[in-house]
Coordinates of C-alpha atoms and ligand atoms in Angstrom, one line a residue:
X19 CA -11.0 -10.6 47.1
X20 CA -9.8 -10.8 43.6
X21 CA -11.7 -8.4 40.9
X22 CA -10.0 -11.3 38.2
X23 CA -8.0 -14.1 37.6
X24 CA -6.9 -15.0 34.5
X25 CA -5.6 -18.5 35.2
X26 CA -3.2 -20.8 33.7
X27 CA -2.5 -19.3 30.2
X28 CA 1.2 -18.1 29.0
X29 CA 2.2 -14.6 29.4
X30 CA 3.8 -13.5 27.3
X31 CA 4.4 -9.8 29.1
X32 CA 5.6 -7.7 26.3
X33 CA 9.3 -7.2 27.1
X34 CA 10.5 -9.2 24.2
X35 CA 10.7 -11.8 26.9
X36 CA 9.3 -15.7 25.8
X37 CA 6.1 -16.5 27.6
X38 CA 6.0 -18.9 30.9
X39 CA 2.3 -20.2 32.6
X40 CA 1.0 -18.3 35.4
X41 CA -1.7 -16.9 36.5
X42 CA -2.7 -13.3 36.2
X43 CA -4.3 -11.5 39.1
X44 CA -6.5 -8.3 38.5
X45 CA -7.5 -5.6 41.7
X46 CA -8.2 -2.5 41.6
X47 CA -7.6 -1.6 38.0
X48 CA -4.2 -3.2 38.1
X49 CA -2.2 -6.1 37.6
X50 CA -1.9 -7.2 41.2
X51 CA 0.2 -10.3 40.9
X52 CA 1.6 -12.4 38.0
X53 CA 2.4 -16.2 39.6
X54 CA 1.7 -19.6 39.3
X55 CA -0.8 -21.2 41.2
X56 CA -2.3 -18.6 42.7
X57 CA -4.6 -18.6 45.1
X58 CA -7.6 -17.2 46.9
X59 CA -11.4 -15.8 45.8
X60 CA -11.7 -13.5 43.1
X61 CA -15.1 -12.3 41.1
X62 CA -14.6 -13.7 38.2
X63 CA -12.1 -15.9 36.9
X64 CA -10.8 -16.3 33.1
X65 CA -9.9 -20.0 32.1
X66 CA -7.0 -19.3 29.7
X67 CA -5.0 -22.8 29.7
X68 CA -3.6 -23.2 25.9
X69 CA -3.8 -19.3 25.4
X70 CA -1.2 -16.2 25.5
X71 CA -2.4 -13.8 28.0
X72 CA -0.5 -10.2 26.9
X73 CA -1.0 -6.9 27.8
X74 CA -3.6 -4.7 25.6
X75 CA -2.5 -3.8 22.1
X76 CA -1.2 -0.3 21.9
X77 CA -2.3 1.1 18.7
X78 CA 0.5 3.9 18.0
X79 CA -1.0 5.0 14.4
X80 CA -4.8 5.6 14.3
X81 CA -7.3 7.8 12.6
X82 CA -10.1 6.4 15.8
X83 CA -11.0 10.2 16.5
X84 CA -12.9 10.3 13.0
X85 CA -15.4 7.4 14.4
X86 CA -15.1 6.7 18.1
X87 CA -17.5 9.6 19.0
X88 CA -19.7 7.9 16.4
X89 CA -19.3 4.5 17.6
X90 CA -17.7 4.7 21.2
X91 CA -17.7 0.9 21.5
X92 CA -14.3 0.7 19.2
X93 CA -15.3 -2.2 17.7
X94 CA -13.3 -3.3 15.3
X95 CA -10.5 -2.5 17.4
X96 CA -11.4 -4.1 21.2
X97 CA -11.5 -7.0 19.2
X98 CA -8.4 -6.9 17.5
X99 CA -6.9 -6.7 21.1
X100 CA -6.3 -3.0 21.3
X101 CA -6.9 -1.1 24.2
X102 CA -4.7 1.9 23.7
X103 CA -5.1 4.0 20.7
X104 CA -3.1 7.0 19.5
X105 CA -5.2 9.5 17.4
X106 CA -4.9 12.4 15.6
X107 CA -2.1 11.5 12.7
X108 CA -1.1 12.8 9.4
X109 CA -1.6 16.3 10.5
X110 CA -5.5 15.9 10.5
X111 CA -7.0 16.4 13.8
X112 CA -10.7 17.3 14.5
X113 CA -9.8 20.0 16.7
X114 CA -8.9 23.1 17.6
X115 CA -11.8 24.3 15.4
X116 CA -11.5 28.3 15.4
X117 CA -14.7 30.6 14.9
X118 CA -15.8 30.5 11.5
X119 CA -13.4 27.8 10.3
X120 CA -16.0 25.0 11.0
X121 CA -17.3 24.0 7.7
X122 CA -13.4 24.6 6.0
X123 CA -12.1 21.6 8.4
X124 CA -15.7 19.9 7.6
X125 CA -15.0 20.1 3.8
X126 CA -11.3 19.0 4.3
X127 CA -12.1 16.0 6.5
X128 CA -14.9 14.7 4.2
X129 CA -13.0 12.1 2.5
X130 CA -12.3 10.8 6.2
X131 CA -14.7 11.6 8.5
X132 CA -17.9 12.2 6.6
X133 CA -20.3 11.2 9.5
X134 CA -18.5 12.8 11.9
X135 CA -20.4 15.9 13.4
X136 CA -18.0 18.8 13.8
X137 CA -18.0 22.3 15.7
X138 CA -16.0 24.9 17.2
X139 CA -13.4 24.0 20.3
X140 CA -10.4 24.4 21.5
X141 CA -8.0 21.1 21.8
X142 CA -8.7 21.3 25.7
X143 CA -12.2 21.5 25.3
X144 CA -12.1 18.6 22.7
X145 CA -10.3 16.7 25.3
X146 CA -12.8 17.4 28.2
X147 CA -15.7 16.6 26.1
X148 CA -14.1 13.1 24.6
X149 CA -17.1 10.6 24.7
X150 CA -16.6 7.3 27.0
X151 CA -15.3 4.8 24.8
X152 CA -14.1 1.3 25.3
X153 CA -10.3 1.9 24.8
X154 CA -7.8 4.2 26.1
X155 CA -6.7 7.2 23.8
X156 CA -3.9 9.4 23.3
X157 CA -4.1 12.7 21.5
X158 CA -2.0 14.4 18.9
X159 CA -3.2 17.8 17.2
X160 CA -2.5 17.9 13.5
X161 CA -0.1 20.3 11.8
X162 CA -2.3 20.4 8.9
X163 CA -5.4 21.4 10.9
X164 CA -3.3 24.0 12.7
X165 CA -1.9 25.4 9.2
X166 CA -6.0 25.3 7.9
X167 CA -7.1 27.2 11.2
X168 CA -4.0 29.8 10.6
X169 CA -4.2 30.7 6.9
X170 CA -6.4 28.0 5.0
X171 CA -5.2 26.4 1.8
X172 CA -2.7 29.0 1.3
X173 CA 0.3 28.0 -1.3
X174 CA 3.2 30.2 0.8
X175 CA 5.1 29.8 3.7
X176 CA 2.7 31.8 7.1
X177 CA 2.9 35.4 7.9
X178 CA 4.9 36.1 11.3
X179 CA 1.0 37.0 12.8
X180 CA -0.4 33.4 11.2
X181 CA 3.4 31.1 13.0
X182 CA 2.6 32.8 16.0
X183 CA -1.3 31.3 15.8
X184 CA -0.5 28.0 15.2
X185 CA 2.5 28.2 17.6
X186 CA 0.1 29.2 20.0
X187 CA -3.1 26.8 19.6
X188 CA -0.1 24.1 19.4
X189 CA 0.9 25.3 23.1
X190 CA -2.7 25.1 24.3
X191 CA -3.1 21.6 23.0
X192 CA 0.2 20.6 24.5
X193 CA -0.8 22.4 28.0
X194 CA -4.4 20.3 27.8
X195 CA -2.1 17.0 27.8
X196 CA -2.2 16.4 23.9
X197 CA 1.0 14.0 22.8
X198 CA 2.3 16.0 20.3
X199 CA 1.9 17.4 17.0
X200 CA 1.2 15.8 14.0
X201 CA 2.3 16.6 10.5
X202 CA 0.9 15.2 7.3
X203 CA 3.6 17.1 4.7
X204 CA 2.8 14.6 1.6
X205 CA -0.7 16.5 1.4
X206 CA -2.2 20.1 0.8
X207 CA -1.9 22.3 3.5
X208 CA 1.1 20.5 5.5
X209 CA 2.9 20.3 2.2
X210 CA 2.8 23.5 1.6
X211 CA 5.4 24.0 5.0
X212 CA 9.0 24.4 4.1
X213 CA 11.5 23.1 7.1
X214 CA 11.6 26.4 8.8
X215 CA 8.1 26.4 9.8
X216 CA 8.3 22.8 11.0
X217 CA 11.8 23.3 13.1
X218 CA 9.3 26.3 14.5
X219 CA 6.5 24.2 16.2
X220 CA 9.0 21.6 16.6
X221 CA 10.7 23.9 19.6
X222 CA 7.1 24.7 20.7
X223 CA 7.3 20.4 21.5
X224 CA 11.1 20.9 23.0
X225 CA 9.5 23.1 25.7
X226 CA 6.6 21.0 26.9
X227 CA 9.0 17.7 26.6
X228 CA 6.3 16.5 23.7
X229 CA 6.5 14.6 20.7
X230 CA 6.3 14.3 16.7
X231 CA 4.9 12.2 14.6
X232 CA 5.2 12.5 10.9
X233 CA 3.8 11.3 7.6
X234 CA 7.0 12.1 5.8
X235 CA 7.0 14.3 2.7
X236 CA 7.2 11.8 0.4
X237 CA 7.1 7.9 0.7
X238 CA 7.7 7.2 -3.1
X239 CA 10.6 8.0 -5.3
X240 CA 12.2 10.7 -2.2
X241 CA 10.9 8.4 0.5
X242 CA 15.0 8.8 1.3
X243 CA 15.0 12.4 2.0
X244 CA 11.7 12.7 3.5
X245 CA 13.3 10.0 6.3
X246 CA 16.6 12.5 6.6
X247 CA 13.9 15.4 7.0
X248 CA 12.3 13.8 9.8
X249 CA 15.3 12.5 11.6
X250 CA 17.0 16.2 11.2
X251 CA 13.8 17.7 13.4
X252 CA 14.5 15.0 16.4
X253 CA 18.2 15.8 15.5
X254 CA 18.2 19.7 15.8
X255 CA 15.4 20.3 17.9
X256 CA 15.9 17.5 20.7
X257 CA 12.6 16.2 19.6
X258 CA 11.3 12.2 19.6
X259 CA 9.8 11.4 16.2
X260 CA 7.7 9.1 15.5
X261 CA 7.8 8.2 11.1
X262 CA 4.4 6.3 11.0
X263 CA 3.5 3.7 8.7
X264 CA 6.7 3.7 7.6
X265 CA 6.6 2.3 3.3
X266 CA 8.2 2.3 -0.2
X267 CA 5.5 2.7 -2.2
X268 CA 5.5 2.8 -6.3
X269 CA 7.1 0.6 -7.8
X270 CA 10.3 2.5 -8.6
X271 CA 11.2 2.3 -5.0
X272 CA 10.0 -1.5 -4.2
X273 CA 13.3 -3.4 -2.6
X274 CA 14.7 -0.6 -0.9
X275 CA 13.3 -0.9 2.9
X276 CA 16.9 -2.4 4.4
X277 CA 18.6 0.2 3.3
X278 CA 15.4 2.6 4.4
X279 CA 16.0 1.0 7.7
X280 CA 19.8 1.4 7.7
X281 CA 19.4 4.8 7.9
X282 CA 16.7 4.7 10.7
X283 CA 19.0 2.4 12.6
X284 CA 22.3 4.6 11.8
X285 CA 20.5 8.0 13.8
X286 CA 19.6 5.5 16.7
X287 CA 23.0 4.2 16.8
X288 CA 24.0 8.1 17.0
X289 CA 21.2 8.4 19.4
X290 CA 18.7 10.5 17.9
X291 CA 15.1 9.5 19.1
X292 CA 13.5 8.2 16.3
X293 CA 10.8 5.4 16.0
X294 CA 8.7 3.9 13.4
X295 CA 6.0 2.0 12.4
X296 CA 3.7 0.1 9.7
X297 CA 0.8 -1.8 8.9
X298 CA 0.9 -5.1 7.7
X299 CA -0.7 -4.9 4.3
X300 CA 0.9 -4.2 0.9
X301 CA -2.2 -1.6 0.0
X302 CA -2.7 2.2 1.6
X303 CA -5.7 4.2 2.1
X304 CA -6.3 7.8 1.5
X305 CA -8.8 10.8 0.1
X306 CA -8.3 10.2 -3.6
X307 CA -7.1 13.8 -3.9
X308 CA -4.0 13.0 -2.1
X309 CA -3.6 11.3 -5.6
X310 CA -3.4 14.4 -7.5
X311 CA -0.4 16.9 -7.8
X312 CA -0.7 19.0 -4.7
X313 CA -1.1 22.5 -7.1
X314 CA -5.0 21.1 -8.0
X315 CA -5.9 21.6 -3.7
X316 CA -4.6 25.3 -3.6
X317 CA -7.2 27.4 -2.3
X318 CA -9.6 24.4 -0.9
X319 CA -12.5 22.4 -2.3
X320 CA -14.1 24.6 -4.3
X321 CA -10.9 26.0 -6.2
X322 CA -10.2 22.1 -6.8
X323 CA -13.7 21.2 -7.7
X324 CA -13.7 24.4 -10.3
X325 CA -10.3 23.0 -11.5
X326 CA -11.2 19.4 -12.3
X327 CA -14.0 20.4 -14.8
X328 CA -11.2 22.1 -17.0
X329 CA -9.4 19.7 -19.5
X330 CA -6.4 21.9 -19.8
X331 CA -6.3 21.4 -15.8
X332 CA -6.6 17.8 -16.3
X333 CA -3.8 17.3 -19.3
X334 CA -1.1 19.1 -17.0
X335 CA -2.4 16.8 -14.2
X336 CA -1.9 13.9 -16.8
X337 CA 1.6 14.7 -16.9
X338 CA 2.5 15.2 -13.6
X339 CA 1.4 12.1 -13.5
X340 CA 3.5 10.7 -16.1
X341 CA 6.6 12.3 -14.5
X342 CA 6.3 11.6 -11.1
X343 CA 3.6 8.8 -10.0
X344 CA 0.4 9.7 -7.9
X345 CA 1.1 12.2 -5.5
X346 CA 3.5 10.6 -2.9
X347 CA 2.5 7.1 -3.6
X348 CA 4.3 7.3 -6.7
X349 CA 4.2 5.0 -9.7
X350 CA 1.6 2.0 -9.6
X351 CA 1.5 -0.8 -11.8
X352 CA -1.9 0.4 -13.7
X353 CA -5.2 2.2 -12.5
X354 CA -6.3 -1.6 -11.4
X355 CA -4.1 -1.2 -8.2
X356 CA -6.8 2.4 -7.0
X357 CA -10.1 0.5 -5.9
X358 CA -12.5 3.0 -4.2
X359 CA -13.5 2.3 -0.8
X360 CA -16.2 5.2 0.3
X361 CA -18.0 7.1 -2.0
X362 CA -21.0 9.2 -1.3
X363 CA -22.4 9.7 -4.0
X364 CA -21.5 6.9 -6.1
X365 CA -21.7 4.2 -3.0
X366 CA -22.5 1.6 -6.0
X367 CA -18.7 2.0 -7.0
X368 CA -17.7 1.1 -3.7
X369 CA -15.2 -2.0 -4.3
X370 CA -14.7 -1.4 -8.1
X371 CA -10.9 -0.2 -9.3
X372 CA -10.4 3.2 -11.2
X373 CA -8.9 0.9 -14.1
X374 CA -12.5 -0.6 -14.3
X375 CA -14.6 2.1 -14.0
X376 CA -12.5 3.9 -16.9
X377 CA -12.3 1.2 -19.0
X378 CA -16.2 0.7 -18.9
X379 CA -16.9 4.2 -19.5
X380 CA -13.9 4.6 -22.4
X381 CA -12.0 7.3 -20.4
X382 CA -9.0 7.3 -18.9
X383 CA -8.0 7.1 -15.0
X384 CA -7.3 10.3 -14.6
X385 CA -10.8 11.5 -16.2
X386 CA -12.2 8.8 -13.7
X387 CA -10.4 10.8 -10.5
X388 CA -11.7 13.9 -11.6
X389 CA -15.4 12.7 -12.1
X390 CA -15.4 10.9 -9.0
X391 CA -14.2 14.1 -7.2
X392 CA -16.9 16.7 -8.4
X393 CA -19.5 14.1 -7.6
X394 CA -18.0 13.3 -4.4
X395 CA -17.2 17.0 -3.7
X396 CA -14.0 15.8 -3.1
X397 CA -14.8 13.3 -0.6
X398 CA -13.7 10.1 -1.9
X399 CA -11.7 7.8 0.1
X400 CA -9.3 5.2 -1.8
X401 CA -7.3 2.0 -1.1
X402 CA -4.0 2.3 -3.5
X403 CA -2.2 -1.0 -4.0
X404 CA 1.5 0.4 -4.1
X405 CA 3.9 -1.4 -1.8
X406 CA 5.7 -4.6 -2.1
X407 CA 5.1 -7.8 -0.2
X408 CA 9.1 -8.2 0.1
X409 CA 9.0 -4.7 1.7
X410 CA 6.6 -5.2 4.0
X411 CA 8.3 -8.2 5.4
X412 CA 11.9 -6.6 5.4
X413 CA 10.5 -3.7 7.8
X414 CA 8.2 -6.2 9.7
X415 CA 11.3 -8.4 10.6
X416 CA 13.1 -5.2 12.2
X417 CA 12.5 -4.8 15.6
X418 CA 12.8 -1.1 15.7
X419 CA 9.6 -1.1 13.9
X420 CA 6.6 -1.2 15.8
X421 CA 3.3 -2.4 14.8
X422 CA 0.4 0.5 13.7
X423 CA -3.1 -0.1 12.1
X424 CA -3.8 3.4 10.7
X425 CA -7.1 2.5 10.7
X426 CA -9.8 3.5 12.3
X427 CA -12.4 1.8 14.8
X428 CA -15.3 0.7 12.7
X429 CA -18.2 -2.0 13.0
X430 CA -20.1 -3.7 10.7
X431 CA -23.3 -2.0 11.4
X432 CA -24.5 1.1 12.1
X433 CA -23.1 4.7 10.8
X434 CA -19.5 3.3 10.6
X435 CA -20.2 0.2 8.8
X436 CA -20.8 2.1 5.5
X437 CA -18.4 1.7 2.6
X438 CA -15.3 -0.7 2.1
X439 CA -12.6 0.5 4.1
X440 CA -9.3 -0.8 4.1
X441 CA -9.5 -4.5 6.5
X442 CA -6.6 -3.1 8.4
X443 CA -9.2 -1.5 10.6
X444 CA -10.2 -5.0 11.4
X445 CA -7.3 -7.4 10.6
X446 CA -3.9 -5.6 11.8
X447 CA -2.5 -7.7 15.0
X448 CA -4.6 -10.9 14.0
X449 CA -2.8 -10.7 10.4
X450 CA 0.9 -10.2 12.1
X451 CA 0.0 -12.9 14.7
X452 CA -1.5 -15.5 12.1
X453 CA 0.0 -14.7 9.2
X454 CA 3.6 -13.3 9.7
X455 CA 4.4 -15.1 13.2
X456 CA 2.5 -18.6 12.6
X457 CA 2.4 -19.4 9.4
X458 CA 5.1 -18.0 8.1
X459 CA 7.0 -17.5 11.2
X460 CA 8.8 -14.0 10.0
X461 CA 9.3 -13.1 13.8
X462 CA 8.8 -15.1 17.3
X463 CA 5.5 -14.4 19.1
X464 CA 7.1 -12.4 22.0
X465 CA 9.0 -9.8 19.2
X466 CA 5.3 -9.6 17.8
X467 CA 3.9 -8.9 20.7
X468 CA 6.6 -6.5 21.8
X469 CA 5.5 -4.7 18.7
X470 CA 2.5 -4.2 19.8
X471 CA 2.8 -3.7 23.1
X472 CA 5.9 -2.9 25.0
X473 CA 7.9 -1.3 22.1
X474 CA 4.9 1.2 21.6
X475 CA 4.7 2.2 24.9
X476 CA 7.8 3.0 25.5
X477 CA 7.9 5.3 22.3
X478 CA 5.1 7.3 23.4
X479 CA 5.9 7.6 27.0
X480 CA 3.1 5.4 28.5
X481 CA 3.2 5.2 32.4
X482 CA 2.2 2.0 33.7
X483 CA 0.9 0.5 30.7
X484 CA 2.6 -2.0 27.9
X485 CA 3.8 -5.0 29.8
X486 CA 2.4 -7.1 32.5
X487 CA 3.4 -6.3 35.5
X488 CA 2.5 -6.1 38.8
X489 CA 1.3 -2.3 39.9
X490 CA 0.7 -2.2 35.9
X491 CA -2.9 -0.9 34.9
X492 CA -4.7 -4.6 33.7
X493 CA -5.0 -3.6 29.7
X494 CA -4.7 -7.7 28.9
X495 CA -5.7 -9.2 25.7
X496 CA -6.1 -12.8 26.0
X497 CA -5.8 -15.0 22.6
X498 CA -5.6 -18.5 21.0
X499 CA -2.2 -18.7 19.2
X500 CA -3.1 -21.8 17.3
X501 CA -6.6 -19.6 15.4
X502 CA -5.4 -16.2 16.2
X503 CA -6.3 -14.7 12.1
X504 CA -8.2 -11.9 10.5
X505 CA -11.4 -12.4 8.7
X506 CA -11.4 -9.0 7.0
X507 CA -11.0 -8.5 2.9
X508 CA -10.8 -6.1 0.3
X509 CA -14.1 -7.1 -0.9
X510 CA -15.9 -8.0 2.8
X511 CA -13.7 -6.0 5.3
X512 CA -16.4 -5.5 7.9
X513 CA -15.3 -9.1 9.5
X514 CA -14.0 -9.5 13.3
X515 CA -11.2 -11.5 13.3
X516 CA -11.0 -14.9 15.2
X517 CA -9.3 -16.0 18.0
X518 CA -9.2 -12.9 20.3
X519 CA -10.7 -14.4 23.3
X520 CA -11.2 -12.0 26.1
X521 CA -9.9 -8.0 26.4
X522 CA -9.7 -6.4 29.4
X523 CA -9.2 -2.1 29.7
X524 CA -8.2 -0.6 33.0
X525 CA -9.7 -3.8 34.6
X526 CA -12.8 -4.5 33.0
X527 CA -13.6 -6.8 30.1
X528 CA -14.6 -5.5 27.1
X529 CA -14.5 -8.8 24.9
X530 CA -16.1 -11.8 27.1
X531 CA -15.6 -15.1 25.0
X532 CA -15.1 -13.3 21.8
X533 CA -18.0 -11.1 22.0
X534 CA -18.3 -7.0 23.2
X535 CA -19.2 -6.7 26.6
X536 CA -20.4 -2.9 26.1
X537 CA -18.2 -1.3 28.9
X538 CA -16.7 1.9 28.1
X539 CA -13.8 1.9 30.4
X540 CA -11.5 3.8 28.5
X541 CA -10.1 6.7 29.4
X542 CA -8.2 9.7 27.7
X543 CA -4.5 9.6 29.0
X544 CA -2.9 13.0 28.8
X545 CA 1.2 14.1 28.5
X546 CA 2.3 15.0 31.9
X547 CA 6.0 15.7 32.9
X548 CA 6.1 12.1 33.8
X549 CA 5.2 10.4 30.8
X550 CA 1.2 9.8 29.3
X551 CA -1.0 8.2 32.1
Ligands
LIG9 ZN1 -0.6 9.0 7.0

């Protein structure tokens, strides 16, 4: 017998490939046929006439590890479609967590996981002790956790004693099955690296056949030569590299993502393995410290928090500023485009732009960020309206550039639900498969869905997982084409999409008719020699 059939819908299997009807045939876990007409009993059967039956949504980019062990049903994300995650980006992951180092990652992780319990581990142990959830994950360990266990917010390149730490908690994540390493370089500690230090861990991956994924130096004004940096690791140390959510942000740089992709496209034409991604939105999200020059983190929280109260500290800040844009997001068009989206201690500002807040209280932006940051202790989280539509389209036209939420999984109640967080955690694959492929038909459905399913896959090394296929593990998202659309806003984010009909994670539904079915079949897939599986 049949665990499920999903009958009479058009797969569309992920390849790139256009969609034909047939039915597909779950057992065991697996995809055990893929035909029309099939037939023969089966436990439950799925009517999915008029819909696109695909595998699960791989989500390559994801912050999930700050909420899933808060919220294991992934939410905002089954519901989406995904059924894969990748967490751990940017250089912040949650563990390893040496002895006496606990509240330093606590107090640097507050702008993003503030709810999020932490303690002492080692990456294997983190790994064992992963709570059930309803997707799949796949782990990366953060440089700039690494760097904080190793030598804190220290402004200097490491001691031979502190490279050989983090070389060696990178090997034990690596050995527990983790991806790869993460590196978040536009922000204090990772920024502090120089390329030496990076082309050191970056053997450490060589060896164990692992990867990198990098948020690149700079993504404004020297967007260019953080991409060359990046592409020179995979290129000198045999590495794949992963540039996630790739952008031009600040205005300076706006129309410049064809020839950003040119030069992507040029070291895969030379054959370097390099891969990117991006979300679909024109707006980023971040701890609004990342808006500051990178001098006002040295030392950690408490040096900053001392440092913002000083106005000599904030007129240098000014001018930064002035020179060179917000941090790496570079110029915006006015202190309108920073709206907060969790704060707190000031959860009534939640929604309200900086340019607001200063003009009500006759100071400047700047004075704003600094208040907001002693009275968040440093803990407030922004959204920073800095790309350009035209960009975003250019990049999500290319097929080399795979589809990534870098959100998290949230819901609208409970501990998660708090705040306005960017409607990316909601709205990612409904927006490019609504938005961008049928309304405004940028790309066809199968290069969408290839995006989000095959192309990622393949990037990260996923066994058995990505297309439909038979022997494949049944991750299947099942979806109306014609409604397909996110709900989510700025203003009201915590919205499901619509049209995400039934999702199905190693064989067992976790969205029945649009609602959550509260199975936690997921399962944490770990980097073997043979791929992640
Ligand atoms: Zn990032």
């Amino acid at each position: 017998m049949d665990d499920i059939v999903i009958r009479g819908g058009q797969v569309v299997d992920g390849s790139g490939a256009p969609g034909r009807v047939a039915d597909v045939v779950i057992r065991d876990g697996r995809v055990a046929a893929i035909e029309p007409g099939h037939v023969g009993p089966a436990r439950r059967v799925f009517d999915a006439r008029g819909r696109v039956v695909s595998p699960g949504f791989v989500d390559v980019k994801t912050h999930s590890d700050w909420t899933l062990p808060l919220n294991p049903r992934a939410e905002s994300k089954v519901r989406q479609g995904v059924t894969t995650e990748v967490i751990g980006h940017c250089g912040f992951s949650v563990a390893p967590v040496l002895p006496g180092r606990v509240e330093l990652l606590r107090d640097y992780l507050a702008p993003s996981a503030p709810w999020l319990p932490f303690r002492e581990t080692t990456f294997a142990e983190y790994m064992d002790a992963f709570p059930a959830t309803s997707v799949n994950t796949v782990m990366l360990v953060g440089h700039n956790t690494l760097r904080l266990m190793a030598m804190g917010m220290a402004n200097r390149p490491p001691t031979a004693d502190e490279m050989t730490l983090m070389r060696r908690m990178l090997e034990e994540a690596l050995a527990a099955g983790a991806l790869g390493l993460s590196s978040g370089l536009f922000t204090a500690p990772g920024c502090f690296a120089g390329a030496e230090e990076m082309v050191s861990l970056a053997h450490v991956l060589r060896r164990y056949g692992a990867s990198y994924a990098t948020h690149v130096r700079d993504e404004a004004r020297r967007v260019f030569e953080a991409v060359r940096e990046a592409i020179a690791i995979a290129e000198t140390c045999g590495v794949h590299v992963e540039i996630v959510h790739l952008k031009l942000s600040g205005t300076d740089g706006w129309g410049g993502a064809a020839r950003l992709l040119a030069e992507i496209e040029a070291a895969r034409q030379r054959g370097v393995p390099v891969d990117c991604d991006q979300y679909p939105y024109t707006t980023a999200s971040n701890p609004l410290r990342n808006l500051l020059p990178t001098w006002v983190q040295e030392g950690g929280v408490d040096a900053m928090l001392a440092r913002l109260g000083r106005p000599d500290v904030r007129d240098r800040a000014r001018e930064d500023i002035a020179a060179d844009g917000l941090g790496s997001w570079g110029r915006i068009p006015s202190w309108d485009a920073v709206r907060v989206a969790v704060s707190p201690h000031r959860p009534e500002c939640e929604g309200r732009t900086l340019g607001d807040i200063a003009r009500s209280r006759s100071f400047d932006g700047v004075d704003a960020v600094c208040d907001f940051l002693i009275a968040d202790r440093g803990a407030t989280r922004v959204l920073i309206a800095s790309m350009a539509e035209e960009d975003v389209r250019e990049l999500l036209r290319s097929p080399m550039v795979l589809v990534g939420s870098d959100g998290y999984a949230v819901a609208p109640y409970g501990v998660t639900g708090q705040g306005k967080p960017h409607p990316r955690c909601y709205g990612t694959f409904p927006r490019v498969l609504g938005q961008y492929v049928r309304e405004l038909r940028l790309l066809t459905l199968p290069q969408a869905i290839h995006k989000m399913t095959g192309g990622p896959a393949a990037a990260i090394g996923l066994v058995a997982r990505g297309l439909l296929r038979a022997g494949y593990r049944a991750d299947v998202t099942v979806f109306d084409p014609e409604t397909v659309a996110e709900r989510a806003t700025f203003d009201e984010p915590h919205q499901y999409p619509v049209g995400i009909v039934t999702v199905i994670v190693n064989g067992v539904p976790v969205v029945d008719g649009g609602e959550h079915t509260g199975a936690l079949p997921g399962q944490v897939l770990r980097r073997r020699s043979g791929g992640v599986g």
